[in-house]
Every structure is written in structure tokens, then in C-alpha cells.
Amino acid sequence: MNARPPAPLLGAALAVFRKDLLAEWRTRIAVNALFLFAFAVLVLVGYAVGPTRLAPEDRPTVNAVLLWIVIFFSAMTGLSRVFVKEEEAGTASALRLAAPPPAILLGKYLVNILLLSAVTAFIVPLFLVLMSFEIKCPSLFIALLVLGCLGLAGASTFTAALVSKASAKGALFAVLSIPLLLPPLIAAVSGTQVAAREEDFKAGADFVRVLIAYDGVVTTAAFALFDAVWRE
Amino acid sequence: MRLVAEGLSRSFGRRKIFGPLSFEVPAGAVLGVAGSNGSGKTTLLKTLSGLIRPSGGCAKIFFDGEEVGAGHEPRDVPWCIGWVAPDLALYGELTAEENLVFFQSVHGLPASPGRARALLEGVGLSEHSHSKKSLSSLSTGQRQRVKLAYATLHDPAVLFLDEPSSNLDADGVEVVARVVAAQRGRGIAIIASNDPRDLGLADETLSL
């Protein structure tokens, strides 16, 4: 019988991850879009708002909102490409016939996590310096960044798969992503304010729990629904 | 093994594309699908391969020893299917060799550049073409040869060839004939084309 079993999930996912990274390294389309957007917004925010124009009591709130706005819109700028480029280039059919759907989702999710992590690692230190944004609980801040990026990458990856066959991909991606990404953004912004005001991790632990729950739900839902989204 | 279509049809809205069609292709056979432009040849191949769902009926692949009435829908055994079509594209940023190694990995086969090179040389591509240049810098005919290597790298049980000789020179058409001949030993080939050279490779032809 010629019906051998499908490829192991992790091996196929890593192959998709490596292929996307290699293709991105050679074209740098998503990387350029993400980093140029992040850099331009950082410079604008630093110039227009700056550390001296904010009252000390307003800084945690305003800086937390601004930081997550930069991260959020950077994600919107580049993360949809993982699936959109497969449909636009005509490679989606080849991938559909070759790779198990969960492996494709996992590979693309890992690519988006890496891209968003790289942009966040670029944005955050510059933002902290430019805005003189003091964080009193770094462990809480780092936990919020990691979990927030996982949530943004997970929801963006799944939404990108949903919109990749549509004609108005850009508009549809924003329309579907924004309501999906508001809950983790609110938790991340609120938690970042706490991290800037309090030294105790426990003060912001509820926001960490919200993000863990969100990431778990989004990842589970994405893997449960992806097969139908990708093959239909 | 064999491929069976029972009452297979496809419509887009009220527009009927083909069917209902019923036919059986036994192991070692090559079926040609002919028809004018827009007659539904490509849609039939996409439906048979599981890339799109039929509006009615079904297509099933039966392997040796399976009961009549069992069988697999093509979409559930994608690793048994090879596919070449004009609207299929491989990754232009990668070389032909990197493309094949990637598809080996996602098919669950050992990632072997040596096997990829052998496949590419088998379809008449030189080492310079397949390992030094990105796929996007190859000619349309060379990319068509890479697609033939991609479609057969996992020894598929069913090989779907949509306009396989398009953009190929005389040597390339010979390559298609060799690929089809090799497929007879593995399973089934279904060729959709209007080119007499392609349809001449088939044992029987279905006209749409």
C-alpha cells in the first residue's frame, strides 16, 4: 500500500519555519516593513511627546499606551505576510498538497513569534531610553512583553490565514484582528502601567494570568479551526 | 490501487463546470482529459486531487487490500498525490534544489540534497541551474521541469498533470513522457491537456 502516514508534525513545522526564514532573509520584505515602521513611530513619538512634556504622574499611563501602540501596529504591518504571500505567489497549493495543516500553522506561528520578538527587542530599549520610561518591576514587564507578543503573533497568524484568500486582504486583516487583539492589548497596557508603578510582581499578576489564558485560548482555537480554514 | 470517481460534479454558484462524471482508473493506467478552454479540465483535476471540494459525488483512492466502498478521499491522503499545473508556483526566493529539499522535509522524507539534485538532473536541469540560481531567475520552461521534479519527489500514487508540456521544448516533452512512463510503475497518471503530444501518452481520453 502506498498510503504512508503523514509527515511528523514537528519536523514539517520546522521545515516551514526554516523555509520562511530563508525566503525572508533573501527578500527582507516583512523585516523592512516591521522595522522601518517601528523606527519611524519611535522617532515621531520621541520628538512629539518626549520625556519632558509629560507630568511624572502621567508617564506610566501614557508611556504604556504608546509602547503597546507601537508594538501593535508593527505587528499589523508585517505579520499577515506569512500566509498572504503564499496565496499571492501561487505557492499555497503546493504547500497544501505537501504539508500537514497543523505543521504549516505551527511553522508560520514560529516565524511570526520570531519576527515580533525581534521588533520588540528593538523597540523596547529605544523606547525606554527615548521616553525615560522607568520600569519598577522588570520581571513583570518582561512577562507581559513575552505573553503579549505570543498573543499578538498567534492571533495575527490565524487571522492572516483567514484573510489570505480574500481580495481586500489589508482591510479585512485589520477589521478581524483589532477586536481579536483588543483584550490582550488592554491587559498588556494595564499590566505595563502597574510594572512602572509597583515593585511587586504580585500587583500585576492578574494581567499575566489574563494573557496566559488568552494565549492558551487563541492557540487552541487556531489549531482546532485551521484545518477547515486552510483546506476549504 | 485505483482511483474511482462516482457522480463527480462541480459548480460555482449556478454555473455548472463539469459532471456528473463516473469513471475508474486502474493502477498502471494513464487517463487523458481533453476539452476546449473553459471546459473544466483544471477544475476536474483540482477536484480529483482534493484541492477543491466536489459539488456532488466523490473521488476516492483505493489501495491494495481495501474493501470496495472504503477508500480515501484525496484530501485525506495528500502525500499520495503529485500535482503539476500552470497556476502552481514553487518558492521563487529559493533555488530549485532548496525547494525540493523543503518539500522532502514537509512530506516526512529525509532532507537529501543529493536526491534532490538527482531528481533535477533527471528532468534535464544542469547543476548551475538548480543549485546556484533562485527559481525566479530560471526560464518558464526550466521552472516547469522543476515542477515535474517536485510532483514526483515523494513517489506519489496518483500524479495529476495539467498542461504538462506547456512552455517545454522538445527535450522537455521527452521528460514529460519519461515521468509518465515511470508513473505507470507507481500508480496512476491523469493528464489534462489540449496538446496531442500530452494526450498521446494516455491509454484513454475523457472529453469534457
CSV table of C-alpha atoms in Angstrom, one decimal, chain A residues 80 83-88 92-93 96 158-170 172 226-232, chain B residues 50-53 75:
chain,number,residue,atom,x,y,z
A,80,SER,CA,0.0,39.0,7.8
A,83,PHE,CA,0.0,33.5,4.6
A,84,VAL,CA,-0.8,36.3,2.2
A,85,LYS,CA,2.4,35.8,0.2
A,86,GLU,CA,1.7,32.1,-0.2
A,87,GLU,CA,-1.6,32.9,-1.9
A,88,GLU,CA,-0.3,35.8,-3.9
A,92,ALA,CA,-0.3,27.8,-1.4
A,93,SER,CA,-1.5,24.8,-3.5
A,96,ARG,CA,-1.5,22.4,0.8
A,158,PHE,CA,-4.5,32.8,12.4
A,159,THR,CA,-6.2,36.0,11.1
A,160,ALA,CA,-3.7,36.1,8.2
A,161,ALA,CA,-4.7,32.5,7.2
A,162,LEU,CA,-8.4,33.6,7.3
A,163,VAL,CA,-7.9,36.6,5.1
A,164,SER,CA,-5.3,35.3,2.7
A,165,LYS,CA,-7.8,34.2,0.0
A,166,ALA,CA,-9.8,37.4,0.2
A,167,SER,CA,-9.5,40.2,-2.3
A,168,ALA,CA,-9.3,43.1,0.2
A,169,LYS,CA,-6.7,41.4,2.4
A,170,GLY,CA,-5.4,44.5,4.1
A,172,LEU,CA,-10.1,42.5,6.2
A,226,PHE,CA,-7.0,25.9,11.0
A,227,ASP,CA,-7.6,22.7,9.1
A,228,ALA,CA,-11.0,24.0,7.8
A,229,VAL,CA,-9.7,27.5,7.1
A,230,TRP,CA,-6.6,26.2,5.2
A,231,ARG,CA,-8.2,23.5,3.1
A,232,GLU,CA,-11.6,25.0,2.2
B,50,GLY,CA,-8.8,17.3,-3.2
B,51,LEU,CA,-7.7,20.9,-3.8
B,52,ILE,CA,-11.4,21.9,-4.1
B,53,ARG,CA,-14.5,20.0,-2.9
B,75,ARG,CA,-7.7,15.5,0.5
